[in-house]
Coordinates of C-alpha atoms in Angstrom, one line a residue:
M1 CA 0.0 0.0 0.0
N2 CA 1.4 3.4 -1.0
G3 CA 1.7 6.2 1.6
D4 CA 0.9 9.8 0.8
I5 CA 2.7 11.8 -1.8
R6 CA 4.7 14.7 -0.3
A7 CA 6.0 17.4 -2.6
R8 CA 7.6 20.6 -1.4
F9 CA 9.3 22.8 -4.1
R10 CA 10.5 26.3 -4.5
V11 CA 11.6 27.5 -8.0
D12 CA 12.5 31.1 -8.4
R13 CA 12.9 32.5 -11.9
G14 CA 12.6 36.1 -11.1
E15 CA 9.4 36.9 -12.9
F16 CA 7.9 33.7 -11.7
C17 CA 8.2 31.9 -8.3
L18 CA 6.8 28.5 -7.6
D19 CA 6.4 27.9 -3.9
V20 CA 4.2 24.8 -3.0
D21 CA 3.9 22.4 -0.1
L22 CA 1.6 19.5 -1.0
T23 CA 0.3 16.3 0.5
L24 CA -1.6 14.2 -2.0
P25 CA -3.2 10.8 -1.5
G26 CA -1.2 7.8 -2.5
H27 CA -4.0 6.4 -4.6
G28 CA -6.4 7.6 -7.3
V29 CA -6.0 10.6 -9.6
S30 CA -4.7 14.0 -8.2
V31 CA -5.2 16.8 -10.7
L32 CA -3.1 19.9 -10.7
F33 CA -5.4 22.5 -12.3
G34 CA -4.8 26.2 -13.1
H35 CA -4.4 28.6 -15.9
S36 CA -1.3 28.8 -18.1
G37 CA 1.7 29.9 -16.1
S38 CA 0.3 28.8 -12.8
G39 CA 3.1 26.3 -12.2
K40 CA 1.4 23.0 -12.9
T41 CA 4.0 21.6 -15.3
T42 CA 6.9 22.9 -13.2
I43 CA 5.6 20.9 -10.2
L44 CA 5.3 17.8 -12.4
R45 CA 8.8 18.2 -13.8
A46 CA 10.2 18.7 -10.3
M47 CA 8.5 15.5 -9.2
A48 CA 10.1 13.6 -12.1
G49 CA 13.5 15.1 -11.3
L50 CA 13.6 17.0 -14.6
E51 CA 13.4 20.4 -12.9
Q52 CA 16.0 21.5 -10.4
A53 CA 14.3 22.7 -7.1
P54 CA 17.2 23.1 -4.6
A55 CA 16.2 22.1 -1.0
G56 CA 13.0 20.6 -2.4
H57 CA 11.4 17.4 -1.1
F58 CA 9.6 14.6 -3.0
A59 CA 8.5 11.3 -1.6
L60 CA 5.9 8.6 -1.9
G61 CA 5.4 6.9 1.4
D62 CA 8.7 5.8 2.7
T63 CA 10.4 6.2 -0.6
V64 CA 12.2 9.5 -0.8
W65 CA 13.5 10.7 -4.2
Q66 CA 14.6 14.2 -3.1
H67 CA 15.4 15.7 0.4
A68 CA 18.0 18.2 1.5
G69 CA 21.2 17.1 -0.2
Q70 CA 19.7 13.8 -1.6
F71 CA 18.6 13.8 -5.2
T72 CA 17.7 10.6 -7.0
P73 CA 18.4 10.9 -10.8
V74 CA 15.5 10.6 -13.1
H75 CA 16.4 7.2 -14.5
E76 CA 16.6 5.7 -11.0
R77 CA 13.1 6.9 -9.9
E78 CA 10.2 4.4 -10.1
I79 CA 8.2 7.0 -12.0
G80 CA 6.3 6.9 -15.3
V81 CA 5.9 10.2 -17.2
V82 CA 3.6 11.0 -20.0
F83 CA 4.0 14.3 -21.8
Q84 CA 1.8 16.3 -24.1
E85 CA 3.5 14.8 -27.1
A86 CA 3.7 11.0 -27.2
N87 CA 7.4 10.9 -27.9
L88 CA 7.4 7.3 -29.3
F89 CA 10.5 6.1 -31.0
P90 CA 9.6 6.6 -34.7
H91 CA 11.8 3.8 -36.0
L92 CA 10.1 1.2 -33.8
N93 CA 6.6 -0.2 -34.1
V94 CA 4.2 0.0 -31.2
R95 CA 5.1 -3.4 -29.9
R96 CA 8.8 -2.7 -29.8
N97 CA 8.1 0.7 -28.2
L98 CA 6.2 -1.0 -25.4
E99 CA 8.9 -3.7 -25.1
F100 CA 11.4 -0.9 -24.5
G101 CA 9.5 0.0 -21.3
L102 CA 9.4 -3.7 -20.2
R103 CA 13.2 -4.1 -20.7
R104 CA 13.9 -1.5 -18.1
V105 CA 12.3 -3.7 -15.4
P106 CA 13.7 -7.1 -14.2
D107 CA 11.3 -10.0 -14.8
G108 CA 10.6 -10.5 -11.2
K109 CA 9.6 -6.9 -10.6
R110 CA 7.2 -6.4 -13.5
S111 CA 3.7 -5.6 -12.4
H112 CA 2.0 -5.6 -15.8
R113 CA 2.0 -7.8 -18.9
L114 CA 2.2 -6.2 -22.3
K115 CA -1.0 -7.9 -23.5
D116 CA -3.0 -6.7 -20.4
V117 CA -1.9 -3.1 -20.8
A118 CA -2.5 -3.1 -24.5
D119 CA -6.0 -4.5 -24.0
M120 CA -6.8 -2.0 -21.3
L121 CA -5.8 0.9 -23.5
G122 CA -7.4 -0.5 -26.6
I123 CA -4.2 -0.7 -28.7
T124 CA -3.8 -4.5 -29.2
H125 CA -4.7 -4.2 -32.9
L126 CA -2.1 -1.4 -33.3
L127 CA 0.9 -3.3 -32.0
D128 CA 2.5 -3.9 -35.5
R129 CA 2.0 -0.4 -36.8
Q130 CA 4.6 2.4 -36.9
P131 CA 3.9 5.6 -34.9
S132 CA 3.5 7.5 -38.2
Q133 CA 0.5 5.3 -38.9
L134 CA -1.4 6.2 -35.7
S135 CA -3.8 9.0 -34.9
G136 CA -2.9 11.4 -32.1
G137 CA -5.1 9.6 -29.6
E138 CA -3.6 6.2 -30.6
R139 CA -0.1 7.5 -30.2
Q140 CA -0.9 8.9 -26.7
R141 CA -2.4 5.7 -25.6
A142 CA 0.7 3.8 -26.7
A143 CA 2.8 6.3 -24.8
I144 CA 0.8 5.7 -21.7
A145 CA 1.1 1.9 -22.1
R146 CA 4.9 2.3 -22.4
A147 CA 5.0 4.3 -19.2
L148 CA 2.9 1.7 -17.4
L149 CA 5.2 -1.1 -18.5
N150 CA 8.0 0.6 -16.7
T151 CA 6.2 -0.6 -13.5
P152 CA 6.1 2.8 -12.0
R153 CA 5.1 3.4 -8.4
I154 CA 3.5 6.7 -9.5
L155 CA 2.4 8.0 -12.9
L156 CA 2.9 11.7 -13.9
M157 CA 0.8 13.0 -16.8
D158 CA 1.4 16.4 -18.2
E159 CA -1.7 17.5 -20.1
P160 CA -1.7 14.3 -22.1
L161 CA -4.8 15.5 -24.1
A162 CA -3.6 19.0 -24.8
A163 CA -2.3 18.3 -28.3
L164 CA -5.5 16.4 -29.4
D165 CA -8.6 17.8 -31.1
L166 CA -12.0 17.4 -29.4
K167 CA -12.8 14.1 -31.2
R168 CA -9.5 12.5 -30.1
K169 CA -9.9 13.8 -26.6
R170 CA -13.3 12.1 -26.3
E171 CA -11.8 9.0 -27.8
I172 CA -9.1 8.7 -25.2
L173 CA -10.9 9.8 -22.0
P174 CA -12.8 6.5 -21.6
Y175 CA -9.5 4.6 -21.6
L176 CA -8.1 7.0 -19.0
E177 CA -11.2 6.3 -16.9
R178 CA -10.7 2.6 -17.3
M179 CA -7.0 2.9 -16.3
H180 CA -8.2 4.9 -13.2
R181 CA -10.6 2.1 -12.2
E182 CA -8.3 -0.9 -12.9
L183 CA -4.8 0.3 -11.7
D184 CA -3.7 0.7 -8.1
I185 CA -1.0 3.3 -8.6
P186 CA -1.4 7.0 -7.9
V187 CA -1.6 9.4 -10.8
V188 CA -0.7 13.1 -10.7
Y189 CA -2.4 14.7 -13.7
V190 CA -1.8 18.2 -15.0
S191 CA -4.8 19.9 -16.8
H192 CA -6.4 23.2 -17.5
S193 CA -9.6 21.5 -18.8
P194 CA -12.7 21.5 -16.4
E195 CA -14.1 18.5 -18.3
E196 CA -11.0 16.4 -17.6
V197 CA -11.1 17.5 -13.9
A198 CA -14.7 16.5 -13.6
R199 CA -14.2 13.1 -15.3
L200 CA -10.9 12.0 -13.8
A201 CA -10.1 13.7 -10.5
D202 CA -10.4 12.2 -7.0
H203 CA -8.2 15.0 -5.5
L204 CA -8.0 18.5 -6.9
V205 CA -5.2 21.1 -6.5
L206 CA -6.0 24.6 -7.7
L207 CA -2.9 26.7 -8.6
D208 CA -2.5 30.4 -9.3
E209 CA 0.8 32.2 -9.9
G210 CA 2.9 29.5 -8.4
K211 CA 0.8 29.1 -5.2
V212 CA -1.7 26.5 -4.0
I213 CA -5.1 28.2 -3.7
A214 CA -6.9 25.0 -2.6
S215 CA -6.2 21.3 -2.3
G216 CA -8.5 18.5 -1.2
P217 CA -11.0 15.8 -2.3
L218 CA -12.7 16.9 -5.6
N219 CA -16.0 18.1 -4.3
D220 CA -14.6 19.6 -1.2
V221 CA -12.7 22.0 -3.5
L222 CA -15.3 22.4 -6.2
A223 CA -17.9 23.3 -3.6
R224 CA -15.9 26.1 -1.9
I225 CA -17.4 29.5 -2.3
D226 CA -14.3 31.5 -1.1
L227 CA -12.2 30.9 -4.2
P228 CA -10.9 33.7 -6.5
A229 CA -13.2 34.8 -9.2
A230 CA -11.1 33.1 -11.9
F231 CA -12.1 29.8 -10.4
A232 CA -15.6 30.6 -9.1
D233 CA -16.9 31.8 -12.4
D234 CA -17.3 28.2 -13.6
A235 CA -18.5 26.9 -10.2
G236 CA -20.3 23.6 -10.0
V237 CA -20.0 20.1 -8.3
V238 CA -19.5 16.6 -9.6
L239 CA -21.9 13.9 -8.4
D240 CA -21.3 10.1 -8.5
T241 CA -24.7 8.6 -9.3
V242 CA -26.0 5.1 -10.1
V243 CA -28.6 4.2 -12.8
E244 CA -31.7 3.4 -10.8
G245 CA -34.3 2.8 -13.5
Q246 CA -36.1 3.8 -16.7
E247 CA -39.3 5.9 -16.9
E248 CA -41.7 6.7 -19.7
D249 CA -41.0 9.5 -22.2
H250 CA -37.3 8.3 -22.6
I251 CA -36.2 9.3 -19.1
T252 CA -33.5 7.6 -17.0
R253 CA -33.6 7.9 -13.2
L254 CA -30.2 8.3 -11.4
R255 CA -29.8 7.9 -7.7
F256 CA -27.3 9.7 -5.4
P257 CA -27.3 10.1 -1.6
G258 CA -29.2 13.4 -1.9
G259 CA -32.1 12.1 -3.9
T260 CA -33.0 11.3 -7.5
I261 CA -32.0 13.0 -10.8
R262 CA -33.8 12.4 -14.1
V263 CA -31.9 12.8 -17.3
A264 CA -32.5 12.0 -21.0
Q265 CA -32.6 8.2 -21.6
R266 CA -29.4 6.3 -21.1
E267 CA -28.5 2.8 -22.4
E268 CA -26.5 1.7 -19.3
P269 CA -28.2 -1.0 -17.2
V270 CA -29.5 -0.5 -13.7
G271 CA -26.6 -0.3 -11.2
T272 CA -24.2 1.4 -13.6
P273 CA -22.2 4.2 -12.0
L274 CA -22.4 7.5 -13.8
R275 CA -20.6 10.7 -13.0
C276 CA -22.3 14.0 -13.8
R277 CA -21.6 17.7 -13.3
I278 CA -24.1 20.3 -12.1
H279 CA -23.2 23.9 -12.6
A280 CA -24.2 26.5 -10.0
R281 CA -25.8 28.5 -12.8
N282 CA -28.2 25.6 -13.5
V283 CA -29.6 25.4 -9.9
S284 CA -32.4 27.6 -8.7
L285 CA -33.9 27.6 -5.2
A286 CA -37.5 27.4 -3.8
L287 CA -38.9 27.4 -0.3
V288 CA -41.5 24.7 -1.1
P289 CA -41.9 22.1 -3.9
Q290 CA -43.1 23.7 -7.2
P291 CA -45.5 21.2 -8.9
E292 CA -46.3 23.5 -11.8
T293 CA -42.8 23.6 -13.4
S294 CA -40.9 22.1 -16.3
I295 CA -37.9 21.4 -14.1
L296 CA -37.8 17.6 -13.5
N297 CA -35.2 17.6 -10.7
C298 CA -36.0 18.9 -7.3
V299 CA -34.1 17.8 -4.2
G300 CA -34.2 18.7 -0.5
A301 CA -31.2 20.8 0.7
V302 CA -30.0 22.9 3.6
V303 CA -28.1 26.2 3.1
V304 CA -24.6 26.0 4.4
D305 CA -23.1 29.4 3.4
I306 CA -23.5 32.3 1.0
A307 CA -20.8 34.4 -0.7
P308 CA -20.7 37.2 -3.2
T309 CA -19.6 36.6 -6.8
N310 CA -17.6 38.6 -9.2
T311 CA -20.9 39.5 -11.0
P312 CA -22.6 42.4 -9.3
G313 CA -26.0 41.5 -7.9
Q314 CA -25.3 37.7 -7.8
V315 CA -24.4 35.4 -4.9
L316 CA -23.2 31.8 -4.7
V317 CA -25.0 29.6 -2.2
R318 CA -23.5 26.4 -0.9
L319 CA -26.0 23.6 -0.1
D320 CA -26.0 20.3 1.7
C321 CA -28.0 17.5 0.1
A322 CA -27.9 14.6 2.6
G323 CA -24.1 15.1 2.9
E324 CA -23.6 15.8 -0.8
P325 CA -22.6 19.4 -1.7
L326 CA -24.4 21.5 -4.3
L327 CA -23.9 25.1 -5.4
A328 CA -26.5 27.6 -6.7
R329 CA -25.9 30.9 -8.3
I330 CA -28.8 33.3 -7.7
T331 CA -29.5 37.0 -7.6
E332 CA -29.1 39.1 -4.4
R333 CA -32.7 40.2 -4.9
S334 CA -33.9 36.5 -4.8
R335 CA -31.8 35.9 -1.8
R336 CA -33.5 38.8 0.1
K337 CA -36.9 37.9 -1.2
L338 CA -36.7 34.3 0.0
D339 CA -34.7 35.2 3.1
I340 CA -32.1 32.6 2.2
R341 CA -29.6 32.1 5.1
P342 CA -27.4 29.4 6.6
G343 CA -29.5 26.7 8.2
L344 CA -32.6 27.2 6.0
A345 CA -34.1 24.0 4.6
L346 CA -35.4 24.5 1.0
R347 CA -35.7 22.8 -2.4
A348 CA -32.9 22.9 -5.0
Q349 CA -34.2 22.8 -8.6
I350 CA -31.7 21.4 -11.0
K351 CA -32.4 22.7 -14.5
S352 CA -29.6 20.9 -16.3
V353 CA -27.3 18.0 -15.7
A354 CA -24.1 17.4 -17.7
L355 CA -23.4 13.6 -17.9
L356 CA -19.7 13.1 -18.2
D357 CA -19.2 10.6 -21.0

């Protein structure tokens, strides 16, 4: 069992200074999220040993790769790295690229078989092709497979979808989700895409100008209402739901701890987990149930806190739905009219649900 990931780095470049002290879980996907220039890639490169951060510290559980005067070279770290560009060897076919990863690990220490990794990432039929014969998404999946066959104790991924068009991104995301479910190694994933965060993250780190603005379990961070406007403008939470059943008029019913959500018909069988995102702008509030409305989704909630937004006349309301957080963006006039305040029980009306698939 891995322990926590500890990363403390300071990199001073004059016009930019990275100064972070992070503790990340030793399992699941931790996403470093922020705008360009916030320090995401610098942190990842420092973790890999590619960026010099004097007096820095980086460890996974009891394994320390950097501390004080100790610095383990890149090639001696049990770390897999996937960059924006696939960086496959152009003169080798996919199979031989993957075998290069395997050869770096003694037989007795290999944790993955080439066939299993190729199957998981959907590249078995591509093994005899040259990199030049692959699409961008296929090349990136091959690069991920090669990194995994190094038997890393941690996988670092630097915006692996950034160089892909929308179609290729949607092609590769399900494979990343499958890898997330099936592998028991921690992943640190750099992204500036809210969609990737919502689909992949277990733990979220928000970065701005080289500093950590927030760090914690995904919804604990997403549901905060004290974040800078640059992060709060796209406020919303992610709910893990389960398909509960089908209804007439092509409606699927999803269950989460806070109640039931109805969405356009889905093909997944009952019991299938589905992750969805609910934006604060798509949640309205009512003091009592509203039977005469076109809004299908209405759940009970309690007001936790209220904060102003960067938009004059609007506020952000944090709600608790049976332990699940929810955010609503409403006008200050509505807040006063309904006397919305912490502790008030009300109804949250969810106008739109974004299924993450």
